[in-house]
Tab-separated table of C-alpha atoms in Angstrom:
chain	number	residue	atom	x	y	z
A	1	UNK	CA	9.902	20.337	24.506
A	2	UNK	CA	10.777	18.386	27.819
A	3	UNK	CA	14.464	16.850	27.483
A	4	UNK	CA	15.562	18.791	24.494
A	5	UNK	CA	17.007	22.200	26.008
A	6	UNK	CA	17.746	20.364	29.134
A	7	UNK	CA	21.968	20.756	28.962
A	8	UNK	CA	20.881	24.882	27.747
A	9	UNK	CA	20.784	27.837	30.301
A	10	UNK	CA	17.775	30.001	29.958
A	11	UNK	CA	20.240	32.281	28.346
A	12	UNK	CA	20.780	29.826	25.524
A	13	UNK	CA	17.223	29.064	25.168
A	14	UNK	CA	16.136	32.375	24.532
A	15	UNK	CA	18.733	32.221	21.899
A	16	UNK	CA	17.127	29.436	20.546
A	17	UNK	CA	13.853	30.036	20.299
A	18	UNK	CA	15.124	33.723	18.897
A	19	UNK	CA	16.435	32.042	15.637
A	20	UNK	CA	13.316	29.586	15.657
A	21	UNK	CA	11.298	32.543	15.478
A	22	UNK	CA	13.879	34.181	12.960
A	23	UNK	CA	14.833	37.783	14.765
A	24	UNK	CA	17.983	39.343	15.697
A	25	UNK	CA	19.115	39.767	18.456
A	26	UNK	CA	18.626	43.625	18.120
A	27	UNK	CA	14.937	43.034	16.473
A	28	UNK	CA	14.428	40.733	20.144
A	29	UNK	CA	16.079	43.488	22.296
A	30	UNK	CA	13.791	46.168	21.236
A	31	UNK	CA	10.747	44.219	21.729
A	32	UNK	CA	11.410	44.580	25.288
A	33	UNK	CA	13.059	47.759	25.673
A	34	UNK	CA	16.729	46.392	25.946
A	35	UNK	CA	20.145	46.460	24.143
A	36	UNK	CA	21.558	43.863	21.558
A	37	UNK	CA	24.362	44.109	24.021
A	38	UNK	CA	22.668	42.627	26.608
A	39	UNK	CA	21.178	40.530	24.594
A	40	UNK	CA	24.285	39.434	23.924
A	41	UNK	CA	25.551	38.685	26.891
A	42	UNK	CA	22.181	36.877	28.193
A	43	UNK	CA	22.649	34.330	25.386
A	44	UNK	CA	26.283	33.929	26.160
A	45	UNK	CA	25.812	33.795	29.902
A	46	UNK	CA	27.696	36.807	31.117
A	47	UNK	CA	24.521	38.298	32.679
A	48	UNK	CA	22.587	35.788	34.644
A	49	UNK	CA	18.797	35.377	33.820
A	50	UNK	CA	17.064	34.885	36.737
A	51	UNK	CA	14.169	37.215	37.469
A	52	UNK	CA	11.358	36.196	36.210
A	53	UNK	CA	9.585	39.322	35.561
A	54	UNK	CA	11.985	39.436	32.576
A	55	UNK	CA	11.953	35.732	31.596
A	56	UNK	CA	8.550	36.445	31.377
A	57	UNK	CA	8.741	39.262	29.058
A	58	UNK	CA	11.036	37.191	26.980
A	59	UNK	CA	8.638	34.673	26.689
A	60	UNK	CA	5.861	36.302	25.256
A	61	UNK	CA	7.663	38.258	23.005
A	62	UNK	CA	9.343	34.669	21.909
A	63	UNK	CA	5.531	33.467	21.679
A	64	UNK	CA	6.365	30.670	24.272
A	65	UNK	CA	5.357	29.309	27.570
A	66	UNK	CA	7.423	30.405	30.488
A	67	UNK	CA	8.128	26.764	31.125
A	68	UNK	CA	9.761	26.878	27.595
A	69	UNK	CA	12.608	28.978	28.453
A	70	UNK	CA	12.860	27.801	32.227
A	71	UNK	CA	13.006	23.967	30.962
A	72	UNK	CA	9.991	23.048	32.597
A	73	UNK	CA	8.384	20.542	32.997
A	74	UNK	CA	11.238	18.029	34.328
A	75	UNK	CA	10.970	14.008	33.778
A	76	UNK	CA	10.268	12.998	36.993
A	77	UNK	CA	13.376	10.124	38.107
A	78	UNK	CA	11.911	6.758	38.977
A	79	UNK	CA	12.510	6.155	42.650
A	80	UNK	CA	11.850	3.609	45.377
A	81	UNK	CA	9.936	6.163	46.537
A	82	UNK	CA	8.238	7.160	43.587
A	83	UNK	CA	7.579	3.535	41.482
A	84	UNK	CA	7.278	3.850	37.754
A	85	UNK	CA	3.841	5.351	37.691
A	86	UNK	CA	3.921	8.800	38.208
A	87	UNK	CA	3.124	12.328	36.579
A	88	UNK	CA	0.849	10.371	33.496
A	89	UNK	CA	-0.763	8.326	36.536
A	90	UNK	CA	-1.559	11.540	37.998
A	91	UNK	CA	-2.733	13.367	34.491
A	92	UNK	CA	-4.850	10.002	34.326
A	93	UNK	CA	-6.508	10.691	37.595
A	94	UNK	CA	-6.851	14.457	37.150
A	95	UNK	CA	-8.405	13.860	33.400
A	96	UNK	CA	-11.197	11.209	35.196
A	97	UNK	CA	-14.257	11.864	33.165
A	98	UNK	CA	-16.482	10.469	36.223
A	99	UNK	CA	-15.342	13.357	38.313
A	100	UNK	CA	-17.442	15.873	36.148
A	101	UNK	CA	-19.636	13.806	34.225
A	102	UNK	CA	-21.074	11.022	36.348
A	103	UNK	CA	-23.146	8.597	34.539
A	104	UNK	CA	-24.039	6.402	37.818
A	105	UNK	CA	-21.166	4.315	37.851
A	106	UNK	CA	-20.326	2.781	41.384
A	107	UNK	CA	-16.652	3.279	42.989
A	108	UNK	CA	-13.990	0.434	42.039
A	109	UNK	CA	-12.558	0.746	45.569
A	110	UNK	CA	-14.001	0.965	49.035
A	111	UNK	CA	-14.747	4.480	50.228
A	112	UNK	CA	-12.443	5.163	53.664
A	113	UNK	CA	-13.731	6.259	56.925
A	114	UNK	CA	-12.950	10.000	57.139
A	115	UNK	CA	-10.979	9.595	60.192
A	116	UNK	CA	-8.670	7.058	57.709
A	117	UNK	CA	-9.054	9.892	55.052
A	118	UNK	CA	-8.097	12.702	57.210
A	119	UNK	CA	-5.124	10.711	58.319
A	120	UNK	CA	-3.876	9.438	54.820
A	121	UNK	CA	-4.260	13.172	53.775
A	122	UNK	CA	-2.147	14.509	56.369
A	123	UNK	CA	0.592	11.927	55.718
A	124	UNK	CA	0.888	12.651	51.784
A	125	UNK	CA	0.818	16.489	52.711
A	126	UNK	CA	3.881	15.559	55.339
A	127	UNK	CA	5.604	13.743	52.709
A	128	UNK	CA	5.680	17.261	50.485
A	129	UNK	CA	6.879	19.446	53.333
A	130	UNK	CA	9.882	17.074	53.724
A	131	UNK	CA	10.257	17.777	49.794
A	132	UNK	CA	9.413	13.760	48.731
A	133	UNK	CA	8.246	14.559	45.841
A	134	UNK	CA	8.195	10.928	44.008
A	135	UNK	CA	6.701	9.581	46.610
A	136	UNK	CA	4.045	12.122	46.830
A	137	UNK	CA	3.373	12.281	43.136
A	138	UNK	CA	3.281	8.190	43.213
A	139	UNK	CA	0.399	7.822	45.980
A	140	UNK	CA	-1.553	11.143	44.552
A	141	UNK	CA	-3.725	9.224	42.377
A	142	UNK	CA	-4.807	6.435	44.812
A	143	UNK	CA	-5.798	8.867	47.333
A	144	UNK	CA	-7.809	10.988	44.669
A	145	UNK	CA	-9.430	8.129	44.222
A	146	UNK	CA	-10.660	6.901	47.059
A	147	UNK	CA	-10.930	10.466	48.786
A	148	UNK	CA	-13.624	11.120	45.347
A	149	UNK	CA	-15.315	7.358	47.009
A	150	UNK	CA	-15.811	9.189	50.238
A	151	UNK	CA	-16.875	12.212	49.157
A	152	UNK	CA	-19.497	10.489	46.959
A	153	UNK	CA	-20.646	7.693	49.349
A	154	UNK	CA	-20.869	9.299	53.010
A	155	UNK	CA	-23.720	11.745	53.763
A	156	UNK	CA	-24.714	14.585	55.925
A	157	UNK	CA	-21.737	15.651	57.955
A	158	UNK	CA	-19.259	13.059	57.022
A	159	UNK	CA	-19.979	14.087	53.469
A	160	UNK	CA	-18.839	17.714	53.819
A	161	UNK	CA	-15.465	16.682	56.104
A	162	UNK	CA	-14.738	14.022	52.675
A	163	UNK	CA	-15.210	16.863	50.558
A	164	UNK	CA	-12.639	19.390	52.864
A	165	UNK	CA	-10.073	16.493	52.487
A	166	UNK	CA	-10.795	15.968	49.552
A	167	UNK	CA	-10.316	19.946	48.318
A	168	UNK	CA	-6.991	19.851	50.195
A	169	UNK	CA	-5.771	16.592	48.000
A	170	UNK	CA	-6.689	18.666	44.996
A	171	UNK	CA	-4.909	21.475	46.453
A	172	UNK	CA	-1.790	19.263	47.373
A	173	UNK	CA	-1.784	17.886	43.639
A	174	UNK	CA	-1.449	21.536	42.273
A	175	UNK	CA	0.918	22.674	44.738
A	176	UNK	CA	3.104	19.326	43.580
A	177	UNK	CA	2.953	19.812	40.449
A	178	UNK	CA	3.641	23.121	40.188
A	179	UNK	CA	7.216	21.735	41.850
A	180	UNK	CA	7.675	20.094	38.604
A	181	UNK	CA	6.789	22.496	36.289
A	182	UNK	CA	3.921	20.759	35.027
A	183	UNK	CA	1.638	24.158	35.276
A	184	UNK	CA	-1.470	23.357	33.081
A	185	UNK	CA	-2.445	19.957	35.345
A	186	UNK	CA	-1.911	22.176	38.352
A	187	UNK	CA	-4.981	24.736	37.336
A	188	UNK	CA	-6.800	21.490	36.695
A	189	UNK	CA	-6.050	20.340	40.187
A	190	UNK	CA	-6.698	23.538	41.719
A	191	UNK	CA	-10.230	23.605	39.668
A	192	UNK	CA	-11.434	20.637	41.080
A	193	UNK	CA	-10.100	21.583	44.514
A	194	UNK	CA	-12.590	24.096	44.738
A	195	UNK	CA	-15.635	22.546	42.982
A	196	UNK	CA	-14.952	19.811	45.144
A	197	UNK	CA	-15.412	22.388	48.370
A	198	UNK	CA	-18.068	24.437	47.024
A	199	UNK	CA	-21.251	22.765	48.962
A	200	UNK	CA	-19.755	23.001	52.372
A	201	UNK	CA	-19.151	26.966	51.967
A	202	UNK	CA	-15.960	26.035	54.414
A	203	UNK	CA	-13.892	29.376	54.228
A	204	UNK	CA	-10.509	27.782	55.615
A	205	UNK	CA	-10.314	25.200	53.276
A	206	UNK	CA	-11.426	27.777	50.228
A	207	UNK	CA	-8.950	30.075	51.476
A	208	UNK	CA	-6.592	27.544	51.377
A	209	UNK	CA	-6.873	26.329	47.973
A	210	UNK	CA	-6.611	29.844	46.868
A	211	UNK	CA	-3.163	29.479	47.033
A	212	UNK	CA	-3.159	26.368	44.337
A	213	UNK	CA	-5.367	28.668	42.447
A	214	UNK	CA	-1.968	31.653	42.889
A	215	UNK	CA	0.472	28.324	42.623
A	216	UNK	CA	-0.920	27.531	39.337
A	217	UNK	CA	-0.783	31.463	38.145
A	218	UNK	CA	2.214	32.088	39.031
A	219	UNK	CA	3.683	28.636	37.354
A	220	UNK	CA	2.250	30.376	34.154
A	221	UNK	CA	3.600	33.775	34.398
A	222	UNK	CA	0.147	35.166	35.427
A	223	UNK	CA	1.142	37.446	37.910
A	224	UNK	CA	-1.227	40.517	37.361
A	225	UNK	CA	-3.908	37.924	37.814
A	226	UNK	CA	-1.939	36.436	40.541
A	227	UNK	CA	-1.836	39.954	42.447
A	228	UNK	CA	-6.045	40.465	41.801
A	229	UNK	CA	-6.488	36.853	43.549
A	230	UNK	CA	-4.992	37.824	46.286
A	231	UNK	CA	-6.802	40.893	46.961
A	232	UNK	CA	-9.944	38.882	45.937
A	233	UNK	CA	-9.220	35.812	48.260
A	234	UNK	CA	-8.123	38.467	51.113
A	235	UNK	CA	-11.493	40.657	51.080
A	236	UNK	CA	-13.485	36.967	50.278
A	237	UNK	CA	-12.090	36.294	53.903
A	238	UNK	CA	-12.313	38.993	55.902
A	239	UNK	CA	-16.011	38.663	57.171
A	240	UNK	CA	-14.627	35.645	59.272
A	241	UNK	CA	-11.504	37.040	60.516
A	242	UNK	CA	-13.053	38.936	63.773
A	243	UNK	CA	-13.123	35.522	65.473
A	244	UNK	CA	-10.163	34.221	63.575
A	245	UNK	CA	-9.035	30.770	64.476
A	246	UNK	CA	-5.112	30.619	63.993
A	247	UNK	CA	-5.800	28.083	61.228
A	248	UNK	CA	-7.699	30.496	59.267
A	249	UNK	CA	-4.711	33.548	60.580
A	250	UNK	CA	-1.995	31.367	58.398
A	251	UNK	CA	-4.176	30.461	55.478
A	252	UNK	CA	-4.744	34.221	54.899
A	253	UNK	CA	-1.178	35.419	55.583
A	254	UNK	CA	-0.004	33.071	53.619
A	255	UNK	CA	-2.310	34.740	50.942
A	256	UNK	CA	-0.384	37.805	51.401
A	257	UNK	CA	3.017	35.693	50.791
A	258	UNK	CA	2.334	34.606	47.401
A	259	UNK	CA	0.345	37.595	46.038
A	260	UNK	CA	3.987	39.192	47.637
A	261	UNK	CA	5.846	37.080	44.704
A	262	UNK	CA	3.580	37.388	42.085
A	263	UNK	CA	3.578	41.528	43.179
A	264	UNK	CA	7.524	41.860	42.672
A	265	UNK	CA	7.608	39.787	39.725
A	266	UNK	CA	5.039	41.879	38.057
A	267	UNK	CA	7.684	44.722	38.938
A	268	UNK	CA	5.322	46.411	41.520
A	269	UNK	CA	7.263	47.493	44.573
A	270	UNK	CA	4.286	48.957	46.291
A	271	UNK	CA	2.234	46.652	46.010
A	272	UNK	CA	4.778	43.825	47.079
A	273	UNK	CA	5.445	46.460	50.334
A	274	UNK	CA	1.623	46.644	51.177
A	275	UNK	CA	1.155	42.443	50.895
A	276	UNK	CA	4.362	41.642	52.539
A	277	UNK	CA	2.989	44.163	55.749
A	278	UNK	CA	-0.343	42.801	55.944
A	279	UNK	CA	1.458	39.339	56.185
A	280	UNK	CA	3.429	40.536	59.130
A	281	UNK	CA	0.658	41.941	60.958
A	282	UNK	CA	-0.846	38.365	60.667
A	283	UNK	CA	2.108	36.631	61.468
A	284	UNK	CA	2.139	39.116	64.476
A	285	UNK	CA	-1.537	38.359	65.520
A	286	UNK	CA	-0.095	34.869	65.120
A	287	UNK	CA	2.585	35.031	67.550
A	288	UNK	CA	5.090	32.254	66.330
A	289	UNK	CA	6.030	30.196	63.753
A	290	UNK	CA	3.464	27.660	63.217
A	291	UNK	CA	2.017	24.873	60.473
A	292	UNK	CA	-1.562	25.184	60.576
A	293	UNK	CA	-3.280	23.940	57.349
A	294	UNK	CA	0.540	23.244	56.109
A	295	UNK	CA	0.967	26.863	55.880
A	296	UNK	CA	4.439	26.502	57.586
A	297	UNK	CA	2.975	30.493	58.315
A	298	UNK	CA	4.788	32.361	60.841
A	299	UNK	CA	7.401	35.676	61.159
A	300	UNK	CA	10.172	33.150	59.586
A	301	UNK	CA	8.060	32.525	56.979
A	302	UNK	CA	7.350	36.650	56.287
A	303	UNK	CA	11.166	36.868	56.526
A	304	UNK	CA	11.901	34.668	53.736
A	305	UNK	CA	10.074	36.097	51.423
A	306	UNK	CA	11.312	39.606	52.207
A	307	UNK	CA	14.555	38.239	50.789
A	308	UNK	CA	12.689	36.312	47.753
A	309	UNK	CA	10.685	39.531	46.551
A	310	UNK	CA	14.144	41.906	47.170
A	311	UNK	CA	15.648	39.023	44.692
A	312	UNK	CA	13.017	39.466	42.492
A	313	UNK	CA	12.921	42.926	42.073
A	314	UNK	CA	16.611	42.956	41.463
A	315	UNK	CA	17.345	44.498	44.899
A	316	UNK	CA	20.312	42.385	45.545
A	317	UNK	CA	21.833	43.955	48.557
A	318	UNK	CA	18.825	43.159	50.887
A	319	UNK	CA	18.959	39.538	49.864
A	320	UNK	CA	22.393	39.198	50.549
A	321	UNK	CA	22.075	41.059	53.848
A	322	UNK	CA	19.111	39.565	54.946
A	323	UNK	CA	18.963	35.954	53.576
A	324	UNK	CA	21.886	34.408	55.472
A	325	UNK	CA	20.559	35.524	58.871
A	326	UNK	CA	17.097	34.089	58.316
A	327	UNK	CA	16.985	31.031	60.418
A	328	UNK	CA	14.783	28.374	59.015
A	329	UNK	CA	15.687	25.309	60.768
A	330	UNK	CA	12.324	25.253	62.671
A	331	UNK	CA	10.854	25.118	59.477
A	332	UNK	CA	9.393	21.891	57.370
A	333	UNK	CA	12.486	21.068	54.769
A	334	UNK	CA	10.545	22.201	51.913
A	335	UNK	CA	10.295	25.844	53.032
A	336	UNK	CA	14.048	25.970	54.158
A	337	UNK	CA	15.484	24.131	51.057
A	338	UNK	CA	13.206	27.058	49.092
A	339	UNK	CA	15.442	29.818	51.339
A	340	UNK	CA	18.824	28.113	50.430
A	341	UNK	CA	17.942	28.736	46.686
A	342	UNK	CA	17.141	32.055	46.618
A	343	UNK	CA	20.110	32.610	49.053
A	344	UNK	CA	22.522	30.887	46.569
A	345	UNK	CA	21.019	32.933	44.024
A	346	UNK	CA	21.976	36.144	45.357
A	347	UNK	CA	25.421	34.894	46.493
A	348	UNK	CA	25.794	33.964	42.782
A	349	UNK	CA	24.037	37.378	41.545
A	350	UNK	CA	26.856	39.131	44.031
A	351	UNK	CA	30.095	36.957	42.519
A	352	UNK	CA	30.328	35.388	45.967
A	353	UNK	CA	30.328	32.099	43.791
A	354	UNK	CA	32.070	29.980	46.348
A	355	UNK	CA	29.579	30.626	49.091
A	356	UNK	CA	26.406	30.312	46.331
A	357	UNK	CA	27.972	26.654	45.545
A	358	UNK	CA	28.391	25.786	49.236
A	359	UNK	CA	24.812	26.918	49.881
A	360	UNK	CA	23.247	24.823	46.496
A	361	UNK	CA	25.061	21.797	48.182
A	362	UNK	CA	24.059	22.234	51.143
A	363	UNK	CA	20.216	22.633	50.031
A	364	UNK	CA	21.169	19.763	47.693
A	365	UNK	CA	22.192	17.416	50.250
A	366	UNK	CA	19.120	17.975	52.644
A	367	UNK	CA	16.420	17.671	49.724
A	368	UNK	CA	17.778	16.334	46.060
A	369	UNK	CA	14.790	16.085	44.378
A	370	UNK	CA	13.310	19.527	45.257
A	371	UNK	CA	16.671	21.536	44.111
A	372	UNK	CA	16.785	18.699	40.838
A	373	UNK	CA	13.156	20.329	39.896
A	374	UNK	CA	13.802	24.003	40.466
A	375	UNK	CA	14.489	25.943	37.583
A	376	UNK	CA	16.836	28.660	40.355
A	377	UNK	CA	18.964	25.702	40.696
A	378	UNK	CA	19.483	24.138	37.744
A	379	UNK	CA	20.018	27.572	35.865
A	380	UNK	CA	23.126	28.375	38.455
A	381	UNK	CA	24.855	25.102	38.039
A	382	UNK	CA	24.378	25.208	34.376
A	383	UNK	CA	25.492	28.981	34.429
A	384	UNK	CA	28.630	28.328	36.794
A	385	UNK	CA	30.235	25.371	34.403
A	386	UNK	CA	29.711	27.706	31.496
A	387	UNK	CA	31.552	30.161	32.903
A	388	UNK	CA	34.602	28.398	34.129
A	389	UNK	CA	38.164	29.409	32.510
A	390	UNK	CA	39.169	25.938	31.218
A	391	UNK	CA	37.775	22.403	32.925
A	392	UNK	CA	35.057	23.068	35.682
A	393	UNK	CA	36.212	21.527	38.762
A	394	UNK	CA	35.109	17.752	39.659
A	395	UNK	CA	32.564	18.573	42.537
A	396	UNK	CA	30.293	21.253	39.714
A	397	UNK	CA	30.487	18.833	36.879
A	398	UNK	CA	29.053	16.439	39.474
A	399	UNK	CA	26.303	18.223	40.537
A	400	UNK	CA	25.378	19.369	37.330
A	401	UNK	CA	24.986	15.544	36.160
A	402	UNK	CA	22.784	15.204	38.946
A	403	UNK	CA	20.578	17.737	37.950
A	404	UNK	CA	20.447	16.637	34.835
A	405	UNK	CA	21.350	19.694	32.761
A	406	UNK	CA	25.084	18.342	31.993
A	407	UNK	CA	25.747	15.058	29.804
């Protein structure tokens, strides 16, 4: 479906698929225990549809995929950055038959040293925190490649260090394409992560690409599944966290922070309490803000998702109250362009539509391609020109265009 309901707000979509699927609104309203009057004004975007426990809900009543009413996946622009190979280079890569059914054939390229591996690794993973996400998805399927050589030509301990950085290029594949929407390559990614970490029975990298595995659920509106990884990943760590390197502190807090999301989309307040505590208490054993693993884990990092999950579970007042005073600028840009959404969000949620537009721009101007491929985003600016009493003013109609949802 990509391109076709890209000018629609998710209101309008769920109108759509409703007369694909041939209900009324008040047949579609019942199925999940709402009026035809909100109904209503969903598909004529006088209620905002943002929370995506109810998106969800819509969904599968609908019989579609979540991406299907967000407009996900989006066509990735051709950039500088980016070239004109990229998310079908990447499926290539990901679909390689040789990764799961080798048949003896030698590598086409020469396998890097680790220490070159390690240090192309931690470049592409740089690249994503500072939300370059052409360039990342462009140079993804070179260094699969030739991080798969490394892994399969180097022995002993060299072997098991190719197949950590290896596991984290998976992981960094899911975790990018789950940015673009593109959820069922991302469980591939995250897949192989793992098999590809399996033999060296490393817990911080595991741990780690846990989170792909939660990146990918969550990108699929999986979040009951999404909650039981967490509390399966969290117990699968604990053994090793008496002598807990700060490393291995962030990966599991940052455990706590997604299973947080997936806990207050599945409409579970409790539950999203109880994770979002144990991630303080880590944070606190922590000490600071910190990076480790590109966790960007840290009290900051607790803090913005208190404000995410209040969005989430409709408790608007906190995120208003909370989310401006978070400061994030000690943060990489990808975490603090992630804030500015779900700030402008509840801004927008609250009628404060100036100060939501100022804060879109803002997030817009720092990172352009990580607010172009966020669903939060593109809904608002979609939802905002809709709205307007007569001709939407100049500066809206322009960044609509550039998010693509506007002809």
């Amino acid at each position: 479906m990509r391109g076709i309901t890209n000018t629609l707000t998710i209101g309008e979509r769920v109108a759509w698929y409703r007369r694909r699927r041939g209900l009324s609104q008040e047949a579609l309203a019942g199925l999940i225990g709402r009026t035809a009057d909100w109904l209503g004004k969903v598909e004529n975007n006088r209620i905002e549809l943002d929370r995506l426990s109810v998106i969800k809900s819509l969904a599968e009543v609908l019989d579609v995929a979540l991406g299907d009413l967000l407009g996900e996946p989006s066509l990735l622009d051709w950039t500088g950055d980016s070239g004109t190979r990229t998310v079908p280079a990447l499926r290539a890569a990901l679909m390689n038959y040789r990764v799961i059914a080798p048949l003896g054939a030698t590598a086409d390229v020469p396998p890097p040293t680790v220490a070159l591996l390690r240090k192309k690794v931690g470049e592409l993973w740089d690249a994503y925190q500072d939300s370059r996400f052409g360039y990342v998805t462009g140079r993804l399927p070179d260094l699969l490649h030739r991080a798969q050589a490394a892994a399969d030509h180097h022995d002993g301990d060299d072997q098991d260090q190719a197949r950590r950085l290896l596991g984290l290029t998976y992981q960094l594949a899911a975790t990018q394409l789950t940015k673009l929407g593109e959820s069922d390559l991302a469980w591939i990614a995250a897949d192989r992560g793992l098999a590809a970490v399996r033999p060296t029975g490393d817990p911080l990298v595991t741990g780690s690409l846990f989170r792909s595995v939660g990146h990918a659920l969550h990108a699929t509106g999986r979040y009951t599944e999404a909650v039981r990884l967490t509390e399966d990943a969290a117990g699968y760590l604990e053994p090793h966290l008496k002598h807990a390197t700060p490393a291995l502190l962030s990966v599991y807090g940052t455990l706590f922070l997604s299973g947080s999301m997936a806990a207050a989309r599945s409409n579970d307040a409790a539950t999203t309490r109880a994770f979002l505590d144990a991630a303080d208490r880590a944070a606190g054993q922590l000490g600071a803000d910190a990076n480790h693993l590109w966790t960007a884990f840290g009290p900051t990092n607790v803090a913005i998702h208190r404000v995410a999950t209040a969005a989430e579970l409709g408790d608007l007042q906190v995120a208003v109250d909370l989310g401006p005073r978070v400061d994030t600028a000690g943060l990489p840009m990808e975490r603090r362009v992630r804030h500015a959404l779900e700030v402008a969000r509840a801004y927008s949620s609250w009628n404060r539509l100036d100060d939501a537009q100022a804060m879109l721009l803002d997030a817009e101007q720092m990172a352009p391609e990580q607010v172009r491929h966020h669903f939060l985003s593109r809904q608002l600016a979609l939802t905002w020109v809709r709205r307007q009493r007569g001709k939407p003013s100049a500066e809206l109609v322009g960044l609509a265009r550039r998010l693509k949802v506007l002809d």
